[in-house]
CSV table of C-alpha atoms and ligand atoms in Angstrom, one decimal:
chain,number,residue,atom,x,y,z
A,138,UNK,CA,-9.1,-17.7,-15.5
A,139,UNK,CA,-9.4,-15.2,-12.7
A,140,UNK,CA,-6.3,-13.7,-11.1
A,141,UNK,CA,-5.5,-11.4,-8.2
A,142,UNK,CA,-2.9,-8.8,-9.2
A,143,UNK,CA,-0.7,-7.5,-6.3
A,144,UNK,CA,1.6,-4.5,-6.9
A,145,UNK,CA,4.7,-4.4,-4.7
A,146,UNK,CA,4.6,-8.2,-4.3
A,147,UNK,CA,8.4,-8.7,-4.1
A,148,UNK,CA,8.6,-8.0,-0.4
A,149,UNK,CA,6.9,-6.9,2.8
A,150,UNK,CA,3.1,-6.6,3.0
A,151,UNK,CA,2.7,-7.5,-0.7
A,152,UNK,CA,4.7,-10.7,-0.4
A,153,UNK,CA,2.8,-11.7,2.7
A,154,UNK,CA,-0.5,-11.0,0.9
A,155,UNK,CA,0.7,-13.2,-2.0
A,156,UNK,CA,1.3,-16.1,0.4
A,157,UNK,CA,-2.1,-15.6,2.1
A,158,UNK,CA,-4.0,-15.5,-1.1
A,159,UNK,CA,-2.1,-18.4,-2.8
A,160,UNK,CA,-3.0,-20.5,0.3
A,161,UNK,CA,-6.6,-19.6,-0.5
A,162,UNK,CA,-6.0,-20.9,-4.1
A,163,UNK,CA,-6.0,-17.5,-5.8
A,164,UNK,CA,-4.2,-17.3,-9.1
A,165,UNK,CA,-1.8,-14.4,-8.8
A,166,UNK,CA,-0.1,-11.8,-10.9
A,167,UNK,CA,2.9,-10.5,-9.0
A,168,UNK,CA,4.2,-7.0,-9.9
A,169,UNK,CA,7.3,-5.1,-8.7
A,170,UNK,CA,10.6,-3.8,-10.1
A,171,UNK,CA,12.8,-6.7,-9.0
A,172,UNK,CA,12.4,-9.4,-11.5
A,173,UNK,CA,14.7,-11.8,-9.6
A,174,UNK,CA,12.7,-11.6,-6.4
A,175,UNK,CA,9.4,-12.0,-8.3
A,176,UNK,CA,10.8,-15.1,-10.1
A,177,UNK,CA,11.9,-16.7,-6.8
A,178,UNK,CA,8.5,-15.9,-5.1
A,179,UNK,CA,6.7,-17.3,-8.2
A,180,UNK,CA,8.7,-20.5,-7.7
A,181,UNK,CA,8.0,-20.8,-4.0
A,182,UNK,CA,4.3,-20.1,-4.4
A,183,UNK,CA,3.8,-22.4,-7.3
A,184,UNK,CA,5.6,-25.3,-5.5
A,185,UNK,CA,3.8,-24.7,-2.2
A,186,UNK,CA,0.3,-23.9,-3.2
A,187,UNK,CA,-0.1,-25.3,-6.7
A,188,UNK,CA,-1.9,-22.2,-8.0
A,189,UNK,CA,-1.2,-20.4,-11.3
A,190,UNK,CA,1.3,-17.6,-10.6
A,191,UNK,CA,2.5,-15.1,-13.1
A,192,UNK,CA,4.9,-12.2,-12.6
A,193,UNK,CA,5.5,-9.0,-14.5
A,194,UNK,CA,8.4,-6.7,-13.6
A,195,UNK,CA,7.4,-3.1,-13.9
A,196,UNK,CA,8.5,0.3,-12.5
A,197,UNK,CA,5.2,1.8,-11.6
A,198,UNK,CA,6.8,5.2,-10.9
A,199,UNK,CA,7.0,5.5,-14.7
A,200,UNK,CA,3.9,7.2,-16.2
A,201,UNK,CA,3.4,4.6,-18.9
A,202,UNK,CA,3.9,1.6,-16.7
A,203,UNK,CA,0.3,1.1,-15.5
A,204,UNK,CA,-1.0,1.1,-19.1
A,205,UNK,CA,1.7,-1.3,-20.2
A,206,UNK,CA,1.0,-3.6,-17.3
A,207,UNK,CA,-2.8,-3.6,-18.1
A,208,UNK,CA,-2.0,-4.3,-21.8
A,209,UNK,CA,0.2,-7.2,-20.9
A,210,UNK,CA,-2.4,-8.8,-18.7
A,211,UNK,CA,-4.9,-8.3,-21.5
A,212,UNK,CA,-2.5,-9.9,-24.0
A,213,UNK,CA,-2.0,-12.9,-21.7
A,214,UNK,CA,-5.8,-13.2,-21.3
A,215,UNK,CA,-5.7,-12.8,-17.5
A,216,UNK,CA,-9.0,-11.7,-16.0
A,217,UNK,CA,-8.1,-9.5,-13.0
A,218,UNK,CA,-10.9,-10.0,-10.5
A,219,UNK,CA,-9.0,-8.6,-7.6
A,220,UNK,CA,-6.5,-5.7,-7.7
A,221,UNK,CA,-4.4,-4.8,-4.7
A,222,UNK,CA,-2.6,-1.5,-5.0
A,223,UNK,CA,0.1,-2.1,-2.4
A,224,UNK,CA,3.3,-0.7,-4.0
A,225,UNK,CA,4.4,2.4,-2.2
A,226,UNK,CA,7.4,4.3,-1.0
A,227,UNK,CA,8.0,6.8,1.7
A,228,UNK,CA,10.3,9.8,2.2
A,229,UNK,CA,11.5,11.7,5.3
A,230,UNK,CA,13.2,14.8,6.4
A,231,UNK,CA,12.8,18.5,5.9
A,232,UNK,CA,10.8,19.0,2.6
A,233,UNK,CA,13.3,21.1,0.7
A,234,UNK,CA,16.2,18.9,1.7
A,235,UNK,CA,14.6,15.9,0.0
A,236,UNK,CA,15.4,15.5,-3.7
A,237,UNK,CA,12.5,16.9,-5.7
A,238,UNK,CA,12.6,14.2,-8.3
A,239,UNK,CA,12.3,11.6,-5.5
A,240,UNK,CA,9.2,13.3,-4.1
A,241,UNK,CA,7.6,13.6,-7.6
A,242,UNK,CA,8.4,9.9,-8.2
A,243,UNK,CA,6.8,9.0,-4.8
A,244,UNK,CA,3.6,10.9,-5.9
A,245,UNK,CA,3.6,9.1,-9.3
A,246,UNK,CA,3.8,5.7,-7.6
A,247,UNK,CA,1.7,6.2,-4.5
A,248,UNK,CA,-1.0,8.3,-6.2
A,249,UNK,CA,-1.0,8.4,-10.0
A,250,UNK,CA,-0.2,4.8,-10.8
A,251,UNK,CA,-2.7,3.7,-8.1
A,252,UNK,CA,-5.4,5.8,-9.8
A,253,UNK,CA,-4.4,4.6,-13.3
A,254,UNK,CA,-4.5,0.9,-12.4
A,255,UNK,CA,-7.8,1.4,-10.5
A,256,UNK,CA,-9.4,3.1,-13.5
A,257,UNK,CA,-8.3,0.4,-16.0
A,258,UNK,CA,-9.2,-2.6,-14.0
A,259,UNK,CA,-12.4,-1.3,-12.3
A,260,UNK,CA,-13.8,-0.6,-15.8
A,261,UNK,CA,-13.4,-4.3,-16.5
A,262,UNK,CA,-14.9,-5.4,-13.2
A,263,UNK,CA,-17.8,-3.1,-13.7
A,264,UNK,CA,-18.7,-4.8,-16.9
A,265,UNK,CA,-18.6,-8.2,-15.1
A,266,UNK,CA,-20.5,-6.7,-12.1
A,267,UNK,CA,-18.1,-8.3,-9.7
A,268,UNK,CA,-14.6,-7.8,-8.4
A,269,UNK,CA,-12.5,-6.5,-5.5
A,270,UNK,CA,-10.2,-3.5,-5.2
A,271,UNK,CA,-7.9,-3.0,-2.1
A,272,UNK,CA,-5.8,0.1,-1.7
A,273,UNK,CA,-3.1,0.2,0.9
A,274,UNK,CA,-2.9,3.5,2.8
A,275,UNK,CA,-1.3,4.1,6.2
A,276,UNK,CA,-1.9,5.6,9.6
A,277,UNK,CA,-0.5,8.8,8.0
A,278,UNK,CA,-3.7,8.9,5.9
A,279,UNK,CA,-5.4,10.3,9.0
A,280,UNK,CA,-3.2,13.3,9.8
A,281,UNK,CA,-0.5,15.6,8.3
A,282,UNK,CA,3.0,14.5,9.4
A,283,UNK,CA,5.7,17.1,9.5
A,284,UNK,CA,9.0,15.8,8.1
A,285,UNK,CA,7.1,13.1,6.2
A,286,UNK,CA,4.8,15.7,4.5
A,287,UNK,CA,4.7,14.3,1.0
A,288,UNK,CA,4.3,10.7,1.9
A,289,UNK,CA,1.6,11.4,4.5
A,290,UNK,CA,-0.3,13.6,2.0
A,291,UNK,CA,-0.1,10.9,-0.6
A,292,UNK,CA,-1.8,8.5,1.8
A,293,UNK,CA,-4.5,11.0,2.5
A,294,UNK,CA,-5.3,11.0,-1.2
A,295,UNK,CA,-5.4,7.1,-1.2
A,296,UNK,CA,-7.9,7.2,1.7
A,297,UNK,CA,-10.2,9.9,0.2
A,298,UNK,CA,-10.1,8.3,-3.2
A,299,UNK,CA,-10.8,4.8,-1.9
A,300,UNK,CA,-13.6,5.8,0.4
A,301,UNK,CA,-15.3,7.6,-2.4
A,302,UNK,CA,-14.9,4.6,-4.8
A,303,UNK,CA,-16.3,2.3,-2.2
A,304,UNK,CA,-19.7,3.9,-2.5
A,305,UNK,CA,-19.5,4.4,-6.3
A,306,UNK,CA,-18.9,0.7,-7.0
A,307,UNK,CA,-21.2,-0.8,-4.4
A,308,UNK,CA,-24.2,-1.0,-6.8
A,309,UNK,CA,-22.0,-3.1,-9.2
A,310,UNK,CA,-21.3,-5.7,-6.5
A,311,UNK,CA,-17.6,-4.6,-6.4
A,312,UNK,CA,-16.0,-4.5,-3.0
A,313,UNK,CA,-13.6,-1.6,-2.5
A,314,UNK,CA,-11.5,-1.7,0.7
A,315,UNK,CA,-9.1,0.7,2.3
A,316,UNK,CA,-6.4,-1.0,4.4
A,317,UNK,CA,-4.3,1.2,6.7
A,318,UNK,CA,-1.4,-0.6,8.3
A,319,UNK,CA,0.6,0.9,11.1
A,320,UNK,CA,4.3,0.4,11.6
A,321,UNK,CA,5.1,-2.9,9.9
A,322,UNK,CA,8.5,-4.6,9.9
A,323,UNK,CA,9.4,-4.5,6.2
A,324,UNK,CA,12.0,-2.8,4.0
A,325,UNK,CA,9.8,0.3,4.0
A,326,UNK,CA,11.8,2.3,6.6
A,327,UNK,CA,15.1,1.5,4.9
A,328,UNK,CA,13.8,2.6,1.5
A,329,UNK,CA,12.4,5.8,3.1
A,330,UNK,CA,15.6,6.7,4.9
A,331,UNK,CA,13.8,6.0,8.2
A,332,UNK,CA,16.1,3.5,9.7
A,333,UNK,CA,18.4,6.2,11.1
A,334,UNK,CA,17.9,9.0,13.6
A,335,UNK,CA,15.1,10.3,11.4
A,336,UNK,CA,13.1,7.2,12.1
A,337,UNK,CA,13.6,7.6,15.8
A,338,UNK,CA,12.8,11.3,15.7
A,339,UNK,CA,9.5,10.5,13.9
A,340,UNK,CA,8.7,7.7,16.3
A,341,UNK,CA,8.6,5.3,13.4
A,342,UNK,CA,11.8,3.3,14.4
A,343,UNK,CA,10.9,-0.4,14.4
A,344,UNK,CA,13.0,-1.0,17.5
A,345,UNK,CA,11.2,1.4,19.8
A,346,UNK,CA,7.6,1.6,18.6
A,347,UNK,CA,4.8,-1.0,18.5
A,348,UNK,CA,5.0,-2.9,15.2
A,349,UNK,CA,3.3,-5.7,13.3
A,350,UNK,CA,4.8,-8.3,11.0
A,351,UNK,CA,3.7,-8.2,7.3
A,352,UNK,CA,2.1,-11.6,7.9
A,353,UNK,CA,0.0,-10.2,10.7
A,354,UNK,CA,-1.1,-7.3,8.4
A,355,UNK,CA,-1.9,-9.8,5.6
A,356,UNK,CA,-4.0,-12.0,7.9
A,357,UNK,CA,-6.0,-9.0,9.1
A,358,UNK,CA,-6.5,-7.8,5.5
A,359,UNK,CA,-7.9,-11.2,4.4
A,360,UNK,CA,-10.1,-11.4,7.4
A,361,UNK,CA,-11.5,-7.9,6.8
A,362,UNK,CA,-12.1,-9.0,3.2
A,363,UNK,CA,-14.1,-12.0,4.4
A,364,UNK,CA,-16.2,-9.8,6.6
A,365,UNK,CA,-16.9,-7.6,3.5
A,366,UNK,CA,-15.4,-4.6,5.3
A,367,UNK,CA,-14.7,-1.4,3.3
A,368,UNK,CA,-12.2,0.0,5.8
A,369,UNK,CA,-9.7,-1.6,8.1
A,370,UNK,CA,-6.9,-0.3,10.3
A,371,UNK,CA,-4.6,-3.2,11.1
A,372,UNK,CA,-3.4,-3.7,14.7
A,373,UNK,CA,-5.6,-3.0,17.8
A,374,UNK,CA,-3.1,-0.5,19.2
A,375,UNK,CA,-3.3,1.4,15.9
A,376,UNK,CA,-7.1,1.4,16.0
A,377,UNK,CA,-7.1,2.8,19.6
A,378,UNK,CA,-4.3,5.3,18.8
A,379,UNK,CA,-6.4,6.6,15.9
A,380,UNK,CA,-9.5,7.0,18.0
A,381,UNK,CA,-7.5,9.1,20.5
A,382,UNK,CA,-5.8,11.2,17.8
A,383,UNK,CA,-9.2,12.0,16.3
A,384,UNK,CA,-10.0,13.9,19.4
A,385,UNK,CA,-7.2,16.3,19.0
A,386,UNK,CA,-6.9,19.2,16.5
A,387,UNK,CA,-4.4,18.6,13.7
A,388,UNK,CA,-2.4,21.8,14.6
A,389,UNK,CA,-1.8,20.4,18.1
A,390,UNK,CA,-0.6,17.0,16.7
A,391,UNK,CA,1.6,18.5,14.0
A,392,UNK,CA,3.0,21.1,16.4
A,393,UNK,CA,4.0,18.4,18.9
A,394,UNK,CA,5.4,16.1,16.2
A,395,UNK,CA,7.5,18.9,14.6
A,396,UNK,CA,8.9,20.1,18.0
A,397,UNK,CA,9.7,16.6,19.1
A,398,UNK,CA,11.4,15.8,15.7
A,399,UNK,CA,13.6,18.9,16.0
A,400,UNK,CA,14.5,18.2,19.6
A,401,UNK,CA,15.4,14.6,18.9
A,402,UNK,CA,17.7,15.3,16.0
A,403,UNK,CA,19.1,18.4,17.7
A,404,UNK,CA,18.3,20.6,14.8
A,405,UNK,CA,19.6,24.1,15.5
A,406,UNK,CA,17.6,26.6,13.4
B,196,LIG,N1,6.0,-0.8,6.5
B,196,LIG,C1,5.2,0.1,7.1
B,196,LIG,O1,5.5,0.5,8.3
B,196,LIG,C2,4.0,0.7,6.4
B,196,LIG,C3,3.1,1.4,7.2
B,196,LIG,C4,2.0,1.9,6.6
B,196,LIG,C5,1.8,1.7,5.3
B,196,LIG,N2,2.6,1.0,4.5
B,196,LIG,C6,2.3,0.8,3.1
B,196,LIG,O2,2.3,-0.5,2.7
B,196,LIG,C7,2.7,-0.7,1.4
B,196,LIG,C8,3.7,-1.8,1.2
B,196,LIG,O3,4.9,-1.4,1.9
B,196,LIG,P1,5.9,-2.4,2.6
B,196,LIG,O4,5.9,-1.9,4.0
B,196,LIG,O5,5.6,-3.8,2.3
B,196,LIG,O6,7.3,-1.9,2.0
B,196,LIG,P2,8.4,-2.7,1.3
B,196,LIG,O7,8.8,-3.9,2.0
B,196,LIG,O8,9.4,-1.6,1.0
B,196,LIG,O9,7.7,-3.1,-0.1
B,196,LIG,C9,7.4,-2.2,-1.1
B,196,LIG,C10,7.0,-3.0,-2.4
B,196,LIG,O10,6.8,-2.1,-3.4
B,196,LIG,C11,7.6,-2.3,-4.5
B,196,LIG,N3,7.9,-1.1,-5.2
B,196,LIG,C12,8.6,0.0,-4.7
B,196,LIG,N4,8.8,0.9,-5.7
B,196,LIG,C13,8.2,0.4,-6.8
B,196,LIG,C14,8.0,0.9,-8.1
B,196,LIG,N5,8.5,2.1,-8.5
B,196,LIG,N6,7.3,0.1,-9.0
B,196,LIG,C15,6.8,-1.1,-8.6
B,196,LIG,N7,6.9,-1.6,-7.4
B,196,LIG,C16,7.6,-0.9,-6.5
B,196,LIG,C17,8.8,-3.0,-3.9
B,196,LIG,O11,9.5,-3.9,-4.8
B,196,LIG,P3,10.7,-3.5,-5.8
B,196,LIG,O12,11.7,-2.7,-4.9
B,196,LIG,O13,11.2,-4.8,-6.3
B,196,LIG,O14,10.1,-2.7,-6.9
B,196,LIG,C18,8.2,-3.9,-2.8
B,196,LIG,O15,7.7,-5.0,-3.4
B,196,LIG,C19,3.1,0.7,0.9
B,196,LIG,O16,2.1,1.3,0.1
B,196,LIG,C20,3.4,1.5,2.2
B,196,LIG,O17,3.1,2.8,2.0
B,196,LIG,C21,3.8,0.5,5.1
């Protein structure tokens, strides 16, 4: 039986995608660290949509976790025809003030595990000559972001990697899509330490910047998928913002952002 595997399905955009896909009768494999949240979501989706839903608790910031996850789906005989690499975390603040292990863990999750899972499941899809891969980037995939340097750079990787795979796997009938959400009201800011003055200083505070709900992002993602798109920025304001930013040199954007951040948090250097 075919399944869609969603990483980071226990909340936010991943959870909203799980609802949207279950409503379309996709069988699902839900992955995140929080087994309790996954169990509860599994119960809700199974009751509501009557699809087959499995869940596997895994910490994808651990180097062996993607391989173990792949082996587990193989052992259970689940054919993953769609993979959504959605799990991701952020970080914020001056680079050397952020715990180094946290930054390395972010890279392991946002980049290495995404590459690892893509490699394992795309090889299977290639043999079948069908399948779908969706990687979740961010608006930060389009520019360097001072005081969110590592997170933003990780999403640049996601973008570059995904856009290249799109072309490599076209001949096999595999749809590879990059989805870049803008500010979305999830637990992301809290987990990244951005629900404080740092969020405000980086203009990524949910209370004073344009945002979308995770459900809106999921609806746009599925619609982009239906249209066979390879690239989608969710939110019309984000799409317009990106067009305008593309006209400016990066050094101007980063200089402005860094000055504004320092002013807003009254950093005396
Ligand atoms: N929210 C935004 O404003 C925004 C904007 C642009 C891009 N994005 C991107 O959208 C994606 C989803 O984020 P979100 O906004 O939905 O954030 P979220 O609400 O914090 O959800 C993150 C999901 O990833 C899981 N996760 C975190 N660390 C993990 C790990 N080590 N191993 C396995 N799963 C892990 C979390 O579950 P557990 O804690 O249970 O593991 C959760 O299910 C991320 O890639 C993020 O970079 C978000």
